[in-house]
XYZ file of C-alpha atoms in Angstrom:
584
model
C 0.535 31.165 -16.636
C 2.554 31.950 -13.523
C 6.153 30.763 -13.069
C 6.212 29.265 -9.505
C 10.236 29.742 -7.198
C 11.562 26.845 -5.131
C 9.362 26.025 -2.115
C 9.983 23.769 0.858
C 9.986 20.085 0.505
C 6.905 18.391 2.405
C 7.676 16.028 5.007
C 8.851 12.996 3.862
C 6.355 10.759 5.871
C 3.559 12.845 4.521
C 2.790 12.668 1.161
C 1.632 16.339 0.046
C -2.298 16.651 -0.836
C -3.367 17.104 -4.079
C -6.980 16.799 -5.854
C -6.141 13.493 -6.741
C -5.484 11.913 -3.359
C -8.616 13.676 -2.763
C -10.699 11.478 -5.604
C -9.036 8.120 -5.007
C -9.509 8.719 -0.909
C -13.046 9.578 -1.799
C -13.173 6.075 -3.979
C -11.542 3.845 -1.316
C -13.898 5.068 1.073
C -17.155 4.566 -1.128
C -15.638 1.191 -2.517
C -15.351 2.175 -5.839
C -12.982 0.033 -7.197
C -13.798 -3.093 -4.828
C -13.276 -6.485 -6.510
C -12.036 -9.716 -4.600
C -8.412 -10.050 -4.488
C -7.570 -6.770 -6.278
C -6.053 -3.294 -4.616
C -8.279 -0.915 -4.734
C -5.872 1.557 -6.736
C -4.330 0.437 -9.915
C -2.081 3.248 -12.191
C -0.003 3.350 -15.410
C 2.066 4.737 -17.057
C 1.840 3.965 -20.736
C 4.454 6.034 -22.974
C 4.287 5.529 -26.576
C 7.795 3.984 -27.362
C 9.036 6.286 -30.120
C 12.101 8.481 -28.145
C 13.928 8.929 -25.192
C 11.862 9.702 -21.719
C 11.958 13.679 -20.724
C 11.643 15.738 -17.178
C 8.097 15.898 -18.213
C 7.617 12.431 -18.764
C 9.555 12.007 -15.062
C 6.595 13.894 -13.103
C 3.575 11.519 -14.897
C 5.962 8.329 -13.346
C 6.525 9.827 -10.174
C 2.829 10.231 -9.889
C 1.738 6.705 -11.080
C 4.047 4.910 -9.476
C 3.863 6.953 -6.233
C 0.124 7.077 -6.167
C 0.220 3.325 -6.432
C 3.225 2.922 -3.722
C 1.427 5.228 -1.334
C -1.913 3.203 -1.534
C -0.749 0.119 -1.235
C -2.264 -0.350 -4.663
C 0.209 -1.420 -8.161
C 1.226 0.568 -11.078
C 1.860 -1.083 -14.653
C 4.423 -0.435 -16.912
C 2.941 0.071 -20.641
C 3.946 0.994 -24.050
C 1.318 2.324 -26.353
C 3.103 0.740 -29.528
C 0.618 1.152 -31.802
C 2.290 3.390 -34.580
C 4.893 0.700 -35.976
C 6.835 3.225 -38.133
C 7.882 5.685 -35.112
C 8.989 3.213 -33.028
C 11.542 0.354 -31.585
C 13.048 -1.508 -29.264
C 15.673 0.649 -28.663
C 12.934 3.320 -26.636
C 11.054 0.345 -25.014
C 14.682 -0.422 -23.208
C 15.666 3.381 -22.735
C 12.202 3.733 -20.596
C 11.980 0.807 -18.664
C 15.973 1.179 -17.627
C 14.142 5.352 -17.143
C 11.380 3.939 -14.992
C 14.142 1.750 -12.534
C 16.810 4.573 -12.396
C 14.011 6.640 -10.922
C 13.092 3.880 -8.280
C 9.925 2.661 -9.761
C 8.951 -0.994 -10.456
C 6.588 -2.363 -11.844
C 6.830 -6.071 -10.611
C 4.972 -6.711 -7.566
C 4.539 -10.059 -5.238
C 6.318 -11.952 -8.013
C 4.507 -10.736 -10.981
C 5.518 -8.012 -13.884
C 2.875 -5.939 -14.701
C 4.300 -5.135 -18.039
C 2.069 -4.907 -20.619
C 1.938 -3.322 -24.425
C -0.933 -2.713 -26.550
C -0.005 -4.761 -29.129
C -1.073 -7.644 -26.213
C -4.403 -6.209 -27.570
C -4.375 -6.402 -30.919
C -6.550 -9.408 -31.616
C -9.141 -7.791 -28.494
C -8.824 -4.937 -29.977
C -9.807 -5.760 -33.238
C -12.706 -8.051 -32.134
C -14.118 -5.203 -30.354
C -14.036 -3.019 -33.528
C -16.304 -5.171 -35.524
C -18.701 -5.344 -32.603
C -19.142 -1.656 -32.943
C -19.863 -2.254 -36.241
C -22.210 -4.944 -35.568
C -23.821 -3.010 -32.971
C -24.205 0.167 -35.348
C -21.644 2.504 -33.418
C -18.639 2.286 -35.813
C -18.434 2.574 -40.322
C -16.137 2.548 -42.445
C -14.850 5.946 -44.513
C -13.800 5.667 -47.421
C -13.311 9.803 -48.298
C -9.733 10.554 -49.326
C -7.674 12.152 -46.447
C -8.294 16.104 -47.594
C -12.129 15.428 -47.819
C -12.535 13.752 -44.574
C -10.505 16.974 -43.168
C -12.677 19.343 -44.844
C -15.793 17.736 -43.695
C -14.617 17.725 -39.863
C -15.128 21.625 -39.887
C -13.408 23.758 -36.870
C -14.106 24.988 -33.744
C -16.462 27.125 -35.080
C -17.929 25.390 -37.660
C -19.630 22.032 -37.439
C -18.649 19.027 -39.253
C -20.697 17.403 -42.179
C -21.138 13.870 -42.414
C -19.217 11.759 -44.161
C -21.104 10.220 -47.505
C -20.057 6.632 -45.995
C -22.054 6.936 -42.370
C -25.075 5.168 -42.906
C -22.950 2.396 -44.997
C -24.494 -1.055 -43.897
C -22.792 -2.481 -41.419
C -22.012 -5.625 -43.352
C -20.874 -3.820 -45.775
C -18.461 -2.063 -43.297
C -17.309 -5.271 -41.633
C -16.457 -6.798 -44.874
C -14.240 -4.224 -45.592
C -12.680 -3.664 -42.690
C -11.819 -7.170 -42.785
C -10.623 -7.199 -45.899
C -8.589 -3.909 -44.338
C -7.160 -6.359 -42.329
C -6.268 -8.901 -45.225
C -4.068 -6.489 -46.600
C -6.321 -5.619 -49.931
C -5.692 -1.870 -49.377
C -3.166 0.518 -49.158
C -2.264 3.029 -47.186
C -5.254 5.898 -46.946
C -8.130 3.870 -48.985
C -9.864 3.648 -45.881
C -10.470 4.181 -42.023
C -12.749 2.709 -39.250
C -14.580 5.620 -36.979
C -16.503 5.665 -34.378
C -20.459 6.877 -34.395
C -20.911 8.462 -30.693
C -23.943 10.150 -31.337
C -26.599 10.991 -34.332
C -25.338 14.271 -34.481
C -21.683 13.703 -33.151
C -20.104 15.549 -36.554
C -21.996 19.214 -34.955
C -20.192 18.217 -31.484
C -18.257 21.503 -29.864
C -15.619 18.953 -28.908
C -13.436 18.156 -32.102
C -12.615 14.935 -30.931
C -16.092 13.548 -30.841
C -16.451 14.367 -34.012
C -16.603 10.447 -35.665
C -12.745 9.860 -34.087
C -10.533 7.418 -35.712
C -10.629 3.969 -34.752
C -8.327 2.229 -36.948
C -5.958 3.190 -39.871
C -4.713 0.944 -42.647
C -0.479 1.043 -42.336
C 1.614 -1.747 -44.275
C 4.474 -1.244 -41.605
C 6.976 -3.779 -39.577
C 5.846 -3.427 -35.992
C 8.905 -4.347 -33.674
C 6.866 -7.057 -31.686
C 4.452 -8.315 -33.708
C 6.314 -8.049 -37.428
C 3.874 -8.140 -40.734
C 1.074 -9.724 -38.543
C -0.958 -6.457 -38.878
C -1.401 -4.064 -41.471
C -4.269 -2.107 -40.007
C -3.463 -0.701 -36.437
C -6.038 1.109 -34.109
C -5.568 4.511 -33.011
C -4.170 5.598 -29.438
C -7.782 7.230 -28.123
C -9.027 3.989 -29.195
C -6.480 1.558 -27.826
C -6.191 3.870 -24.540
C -9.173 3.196 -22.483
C -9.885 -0.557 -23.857
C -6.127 -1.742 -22.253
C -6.876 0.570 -18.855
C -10.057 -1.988 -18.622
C -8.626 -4.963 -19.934
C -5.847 -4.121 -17.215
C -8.746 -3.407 -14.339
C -6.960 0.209 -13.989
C -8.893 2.150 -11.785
C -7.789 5.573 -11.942
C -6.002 7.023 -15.631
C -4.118 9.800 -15.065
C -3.559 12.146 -17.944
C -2.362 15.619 -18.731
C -4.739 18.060 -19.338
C -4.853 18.181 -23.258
C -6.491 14.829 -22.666
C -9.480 16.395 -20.879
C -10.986 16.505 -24.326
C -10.616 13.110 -25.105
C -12.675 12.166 -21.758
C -16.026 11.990 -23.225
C -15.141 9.308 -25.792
C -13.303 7.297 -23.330
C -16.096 6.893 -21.260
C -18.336 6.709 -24.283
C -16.112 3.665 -25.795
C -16.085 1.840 -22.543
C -19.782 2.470 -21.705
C -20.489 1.057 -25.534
C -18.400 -2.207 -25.132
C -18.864 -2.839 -21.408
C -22.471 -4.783 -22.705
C -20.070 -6.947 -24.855
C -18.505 -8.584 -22.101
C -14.811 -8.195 -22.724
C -14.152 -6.585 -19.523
C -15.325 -6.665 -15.724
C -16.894 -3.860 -14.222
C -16.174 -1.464 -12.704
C -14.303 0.231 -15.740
C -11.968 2.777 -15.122
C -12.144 6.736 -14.969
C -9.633 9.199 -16.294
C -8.580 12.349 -14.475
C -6.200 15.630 -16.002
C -3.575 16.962 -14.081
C -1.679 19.859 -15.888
C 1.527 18.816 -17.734
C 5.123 20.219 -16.849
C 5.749 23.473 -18.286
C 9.864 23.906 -17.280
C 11.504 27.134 -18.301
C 14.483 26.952 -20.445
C 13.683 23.901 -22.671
C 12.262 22.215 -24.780
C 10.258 19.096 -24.656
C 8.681 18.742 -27.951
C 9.700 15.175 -29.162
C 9.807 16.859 -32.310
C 12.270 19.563 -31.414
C 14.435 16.771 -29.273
C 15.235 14.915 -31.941
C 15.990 18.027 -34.235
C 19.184 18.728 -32.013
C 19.907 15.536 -32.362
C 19.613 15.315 -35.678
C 21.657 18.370 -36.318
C 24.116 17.301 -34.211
C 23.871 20.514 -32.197
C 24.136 18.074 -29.449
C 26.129 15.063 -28.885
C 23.330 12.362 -28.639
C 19.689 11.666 -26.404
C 21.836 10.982 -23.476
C 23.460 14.666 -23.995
C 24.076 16.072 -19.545
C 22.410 19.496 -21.761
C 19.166 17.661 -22.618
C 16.014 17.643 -20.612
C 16.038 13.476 -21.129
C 15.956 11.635 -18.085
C 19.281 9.541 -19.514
C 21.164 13.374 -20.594
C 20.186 14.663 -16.957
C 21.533 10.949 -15.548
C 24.915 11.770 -16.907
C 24.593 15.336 -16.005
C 24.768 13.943 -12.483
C 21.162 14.338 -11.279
C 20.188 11.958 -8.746
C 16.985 9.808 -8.597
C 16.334 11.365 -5.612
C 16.858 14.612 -6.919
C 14.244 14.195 -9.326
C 11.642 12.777 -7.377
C 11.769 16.003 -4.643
C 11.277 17.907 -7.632
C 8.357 16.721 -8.407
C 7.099 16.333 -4.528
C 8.121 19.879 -4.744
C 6.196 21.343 -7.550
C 3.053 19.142 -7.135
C 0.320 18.133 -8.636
C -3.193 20.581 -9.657
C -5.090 21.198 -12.955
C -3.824 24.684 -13.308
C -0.594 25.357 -15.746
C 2.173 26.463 -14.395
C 5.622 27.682 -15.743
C 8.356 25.893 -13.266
C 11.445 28.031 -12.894
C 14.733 25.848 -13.628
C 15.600 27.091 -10.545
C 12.983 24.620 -8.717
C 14.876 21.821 -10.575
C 18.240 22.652 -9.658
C 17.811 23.335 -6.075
C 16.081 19.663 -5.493
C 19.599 19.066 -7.201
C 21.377 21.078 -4.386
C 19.462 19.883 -1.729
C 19.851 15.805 -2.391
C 23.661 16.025 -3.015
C 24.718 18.588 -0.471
C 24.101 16.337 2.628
C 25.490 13.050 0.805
C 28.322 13.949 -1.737
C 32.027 13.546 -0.525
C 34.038 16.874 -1.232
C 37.267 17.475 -3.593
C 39.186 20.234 -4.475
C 39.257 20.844 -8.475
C 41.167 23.156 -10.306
C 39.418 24.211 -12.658
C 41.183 27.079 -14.441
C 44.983 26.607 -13.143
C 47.544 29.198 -12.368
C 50.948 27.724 -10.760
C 51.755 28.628 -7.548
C 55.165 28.324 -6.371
C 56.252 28.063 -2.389
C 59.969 29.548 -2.384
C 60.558 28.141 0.657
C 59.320 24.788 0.956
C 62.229 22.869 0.308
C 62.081 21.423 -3.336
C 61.132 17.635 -3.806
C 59.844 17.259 -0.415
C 55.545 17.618 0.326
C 53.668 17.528 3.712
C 50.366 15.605 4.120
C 47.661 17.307 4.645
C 44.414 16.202 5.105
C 40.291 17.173 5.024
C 37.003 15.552 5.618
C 34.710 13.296 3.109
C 31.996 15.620 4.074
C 32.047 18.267 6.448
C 29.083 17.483 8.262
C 29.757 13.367 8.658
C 32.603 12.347 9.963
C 31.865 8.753 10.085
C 32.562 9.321 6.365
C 36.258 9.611 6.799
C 38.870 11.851 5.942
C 41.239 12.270 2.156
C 44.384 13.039 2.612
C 46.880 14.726 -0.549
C 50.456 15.822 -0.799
C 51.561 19.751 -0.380
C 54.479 20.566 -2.377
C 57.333 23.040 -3.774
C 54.871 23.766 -6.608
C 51.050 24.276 -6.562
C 48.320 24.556 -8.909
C 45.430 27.371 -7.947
C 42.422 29.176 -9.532
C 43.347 32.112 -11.812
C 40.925 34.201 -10.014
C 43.181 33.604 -6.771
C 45.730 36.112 -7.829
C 45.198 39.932 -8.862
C 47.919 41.945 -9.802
C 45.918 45.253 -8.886
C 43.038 44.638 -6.461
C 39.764 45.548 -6.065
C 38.433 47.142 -2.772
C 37.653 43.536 -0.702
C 39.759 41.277 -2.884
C 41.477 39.337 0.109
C 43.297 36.752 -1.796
C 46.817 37.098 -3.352
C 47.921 40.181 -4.550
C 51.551 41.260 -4.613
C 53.648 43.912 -2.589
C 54.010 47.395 -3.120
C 56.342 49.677 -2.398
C 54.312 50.838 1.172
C 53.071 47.343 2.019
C 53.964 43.709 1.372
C 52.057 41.047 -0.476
C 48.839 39.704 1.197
C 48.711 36.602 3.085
C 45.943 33.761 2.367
C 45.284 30.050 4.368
C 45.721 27.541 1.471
C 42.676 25.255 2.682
C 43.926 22.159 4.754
C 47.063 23.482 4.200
C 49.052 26.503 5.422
C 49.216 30.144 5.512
C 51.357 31.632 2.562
C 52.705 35.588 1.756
C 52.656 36.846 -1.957
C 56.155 37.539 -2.633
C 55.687 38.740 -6.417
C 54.721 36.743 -9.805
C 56.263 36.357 -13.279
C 54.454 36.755 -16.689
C 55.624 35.609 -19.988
C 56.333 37.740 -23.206
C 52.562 38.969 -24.140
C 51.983 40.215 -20.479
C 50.302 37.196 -18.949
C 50.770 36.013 -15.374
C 51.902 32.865 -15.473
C 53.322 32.140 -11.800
C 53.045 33.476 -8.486
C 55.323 33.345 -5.780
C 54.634 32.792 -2.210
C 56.383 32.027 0.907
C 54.809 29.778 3.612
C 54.977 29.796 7.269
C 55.994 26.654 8.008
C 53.848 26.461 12.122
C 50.610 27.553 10.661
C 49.651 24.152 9.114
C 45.608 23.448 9.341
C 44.612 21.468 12.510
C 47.784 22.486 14.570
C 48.261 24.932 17.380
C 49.778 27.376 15.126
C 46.978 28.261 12.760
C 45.188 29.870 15.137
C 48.186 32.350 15.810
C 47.600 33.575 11.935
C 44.440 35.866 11.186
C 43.786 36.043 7.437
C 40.476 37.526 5.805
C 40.998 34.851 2.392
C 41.193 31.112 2.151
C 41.428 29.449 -1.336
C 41.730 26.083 -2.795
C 44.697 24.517 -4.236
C 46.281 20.958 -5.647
C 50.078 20.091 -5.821
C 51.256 20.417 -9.323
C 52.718 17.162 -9.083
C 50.389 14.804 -8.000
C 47.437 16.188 -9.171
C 44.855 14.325 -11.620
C 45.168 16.184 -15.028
C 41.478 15.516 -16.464
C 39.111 16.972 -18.878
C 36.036 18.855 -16.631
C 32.925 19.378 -18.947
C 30.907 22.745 -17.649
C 27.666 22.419 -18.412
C 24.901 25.507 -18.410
C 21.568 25.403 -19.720
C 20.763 24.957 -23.546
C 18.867 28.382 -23.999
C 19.111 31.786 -23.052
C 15.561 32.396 -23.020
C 13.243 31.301 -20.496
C 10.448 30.215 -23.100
C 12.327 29.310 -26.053
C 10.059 27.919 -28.300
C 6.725 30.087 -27.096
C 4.218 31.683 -29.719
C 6.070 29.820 -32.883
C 9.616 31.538 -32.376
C 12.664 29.444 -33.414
C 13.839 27.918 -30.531
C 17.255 27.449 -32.231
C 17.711 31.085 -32.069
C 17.804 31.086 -28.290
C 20.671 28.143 -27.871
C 23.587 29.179 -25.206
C 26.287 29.700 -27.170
C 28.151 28.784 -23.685
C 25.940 25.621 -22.868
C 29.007 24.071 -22.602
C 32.712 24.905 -22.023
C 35.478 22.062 -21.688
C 38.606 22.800 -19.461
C 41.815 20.717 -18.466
C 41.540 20.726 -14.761
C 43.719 19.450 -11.938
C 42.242 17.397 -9.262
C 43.167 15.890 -6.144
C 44.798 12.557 -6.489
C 41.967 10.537 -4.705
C 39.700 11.462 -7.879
C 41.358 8.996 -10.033
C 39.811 6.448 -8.250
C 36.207 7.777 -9.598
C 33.625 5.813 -11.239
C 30.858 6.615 -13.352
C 28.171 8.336 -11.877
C 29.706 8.506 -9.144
C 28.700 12.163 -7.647
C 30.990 14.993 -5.469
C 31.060 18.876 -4.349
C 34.015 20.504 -6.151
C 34.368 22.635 -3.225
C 33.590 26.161 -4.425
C 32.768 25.289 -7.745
C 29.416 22.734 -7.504
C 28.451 19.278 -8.091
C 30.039 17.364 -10.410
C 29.864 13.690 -11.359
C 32.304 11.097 -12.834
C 31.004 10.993 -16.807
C 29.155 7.424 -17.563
C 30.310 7.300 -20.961
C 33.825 8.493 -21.495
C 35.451 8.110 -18.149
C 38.152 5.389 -18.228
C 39.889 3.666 -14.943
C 42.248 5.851 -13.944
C 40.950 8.426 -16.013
C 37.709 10.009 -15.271
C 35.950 12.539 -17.226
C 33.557 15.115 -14.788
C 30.616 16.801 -15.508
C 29.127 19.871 -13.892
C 25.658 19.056 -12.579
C 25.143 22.051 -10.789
C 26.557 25.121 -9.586
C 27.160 25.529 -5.626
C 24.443 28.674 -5.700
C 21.745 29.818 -8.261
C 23.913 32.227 -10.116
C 21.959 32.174 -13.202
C 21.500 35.489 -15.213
């Protein structure tokens, strides 16, 4: 695998070529998919409801949903919820509040085209025993380790199963008495019969695949109605052609599964439960994102082990964690314009992710001055209990966005790195005189020009002040700036009207790149600095922020008013995003 850099954005009025526009152009233009009244491209997106949605999960919607958009065509919303014991209702909300925060509906002219395939059950079930009928489906009856050792490997072929040429009476009778609940768990299972010699097939999953599987388990829709429920390669292709899909997109560990979908439909399509023309699938390669994880699995270990605060954590690669992290819809969805769509696997560099990040906010978020690690400034002689107004733009680049204005004062807060009691060779912001040369002079930003005049530290040797006079003509925006040449500028709140608030610094969870690759424990590569929580001063205007509710720090990044614990009055701010990729 190669791991692919940032790249430009395609036009937005163009949507960027793939091999799939390719097929479904080629379709449209051969009539394909032609049937009175319907579009002639229909998509889905059908998650299994048993977690939280993930950046992976984000790229599959975008192209579903987008596909659909951009050929006038519909995409439908639905959840595979055929394993009752791994899922709820909690997840079905989570993704369909996922699927709108990115943009994405699924109602069109009127109509929801939400579906689940637990709508299916009773097809689904009918269509079993005609497979049975029909000679293409038995019942098994070996115990769990048998039926395993008779599948064989990829290099050895499978034996069949003592149960195969069971008459199919006999096989209906018991699956229906499967379905009457005389059973328990593991006495038997429905598969399929592809081919004579389907058990010597190089392709595992042809092998006599599941079909259904006996589980006494509360579903969340459809309670103790069932206690047999089919499995997902079944239940897969009969709801795309129950739901006149026309193109299935699927990652590429799917590619296997191909033969029996078109097998299954090709088998029941003489039963009449659907209307030709059934669909096709197609593989595009999954996302493969550096620097996490997106194994359910592993997901729900950190939140298990409480090594992070919850599914909506801003470190988690969840759509709702990278919501409160501050990422944008937008955001997202020139991410994945950005790293496409091919069969080929990929490793994405975080990097790619970010800078979409970067690139949405920059041109829309309003600017504010944070402080994030404060050192006190103090202005000798600015008289005490007066301040001056100053003022600064919403955003630099729009000025029909306004302007902020906030106090300047006696007493100032700044960044620690401001101030250097011995500098470096180019530090040009406040250092203090010497005996051959005064103190260095630095434009506090929409403010004035000020002169180090010395600092005081405090009984273990650590600077707690600096002093400073100001030159009282060289206020921002008047004739006398320009009469002041300085080489540093810096950032800075008044001490007493800032907004004391708690700023959450977010990094990413792992150190390395591929933290769970080749088996390692992925645990071993967590950031021990993932996140770092700091009392920060603000500018005044920021206690007026609301959740999610997203602005450039200037000089520190994008940050975004926390969802969760913010309070009115009294945000909480997350870092989204550094200002520049600084990551080492």
């Amino acid at each position: 695998m190669s791991i692919e850099k940032n790249s430009a954005a395609p036009a937005a009025n163009a949507p960027p070529s793939n091999f799939l526009r390719a097929i479904v152009d080629n379709d449209i233009a051969a009539g394909t998919h032609d049937r009175p009244g319907m579009p002639s491209v229909i998509t889905r997106f059908p998650p299994e409801p048993n977690g939280y949605l993930h950046i992976g999960h984000a790229k599959s919607i975008c192209l579903n949903f987008g596909m659909a958009r951009d050929y006038n065509g519909r995409c439908h919303l639905r959840f595979d919820d055929t394993n009752p014991e791994k899922e709820d209702q909690e997840y079905v909300d989570t993704i369909m509040d996922s699927v709108k925060w990115l943009g994405f509906s699924w109602e069109q002219g009127g109509q929801a085209y939400l579906h689940y395939a637990s709508d299916y059950f009773d097809q689904l079930y009918a269509m079993a025993e005609y497979l049975i009928e029909h000679g293409h489906a038995y019942v098994d009856s070996q115990s769990a380790d048998d039926m395993a050792k008779n599948r064989g490997n990829f290099g050895t072929p499978g034996t069949n199963s003592p149960f195969r040429d069971r008459p199919a009476a006999e096989s209906l009778q018991l699956l229906r008495d499967m379905k009457a609940g005389k059973y328990p768990d593991g006495a038997h299972i429905l598969r399929a019969k592809m081919s004579d010699d389907a058990m010597a097939s190089s392709i595992m999953t042809n092998r006599d695949p599941a079909l259904y599987r006996i589980r006494h388990a509360h579903h969340h829709r459809t309670g103790d109605a069932w206690c047999i429920y089919p499995m997902y390669d079944y239940t897969h292709p009969i709801s795309d052609a129950l739901e006149s899909i026309t193109h299935s997109l699927c990652t590429l560990e799917f590619t296997d599964h191909r033969p029996f979908y078109d097998w299954l439909l090709a088998t029941l399509a003489p039963g009449g439960f659907f209307t030709p023309p059934v669909p096709r699938q197609y593989e595009f390669s999954r996302l493969n994102l550096t620097y996490l994880v997106m194994s359910k699995r592993k997901l729900r270990q950190l939140v298990d082990e409480n090594i992070v605060s919850g599914w909506d954590d801003p470190r988690m690669p969840t759509l709702v964690g990278l919501r409160r992290r501050g990422y944008s819809p937008e955001s997202i969805q020139l991410f994945c314009e950005r790293i496409g769509v091919s069969k080929a696997d990929a490793w994405i560099d975080m990097s790619t992710l970010e800078g979409s990040l970067r690139d949405d906010l920059d041109p829309k978020a309003a600017r504010a001055i944070a402080v994030l690690r404060p050192l006190k400034l103090i202005v000798d002689n600015f008289p005490a209990g007066e301040t001056v107004e100053c003022s600064a733009p919403v955003h630099p680049h729009h000025p029909e966005m306004g302007s902020r204005a906030f106090p300047f004062s006696k007493e100032l807060w700044i960044e620690q790195e401001d101030f250097m009691e011995t500098p470096v060779k180019g530090y040009f912001r406040f250092t203090p005189p010497t005996a051959d040369k005064p103190g260095s002079r630095v434009r506090l930003k929409y403010g004035f020009i000020a002169e180090c005049t010395g600092f005081d530290k405090d009984a273990d040797g650590k600077v707690i002040a600096v002093h400073v006079n100001y030159f009282e003509d060289s206020k921002s925006g008047t004739p006398g700036a320009d009469t002041y040449k300085v080489k540093g500028t810096i950032t800075w709140v008044s001490a007493a009207h800032a907004l004391e608030a708690e700023v959450r610094l977010y990094d990413r969870l792992f150190l390395d790149p591929n933290p769970d690759a080749g088996g390692k424990d992925f645990k071993l590569a967590l950031n021990p600095n993932a996140l770092e929580t700091v009392t920060a001063y603000l500018e005044p205007s920021l206690a007026a922020a609301v959740g999610e509710q997203r602005f450039q720090f200037e000089r520190h990044g994008y940050f975004v008013a926390d969802s969760v614990d913010s309070t009115p009055g009294k945000p909480v701010f997350n870092r989204a995003v550094t200002l520049k990729d600084s990551w080492k």
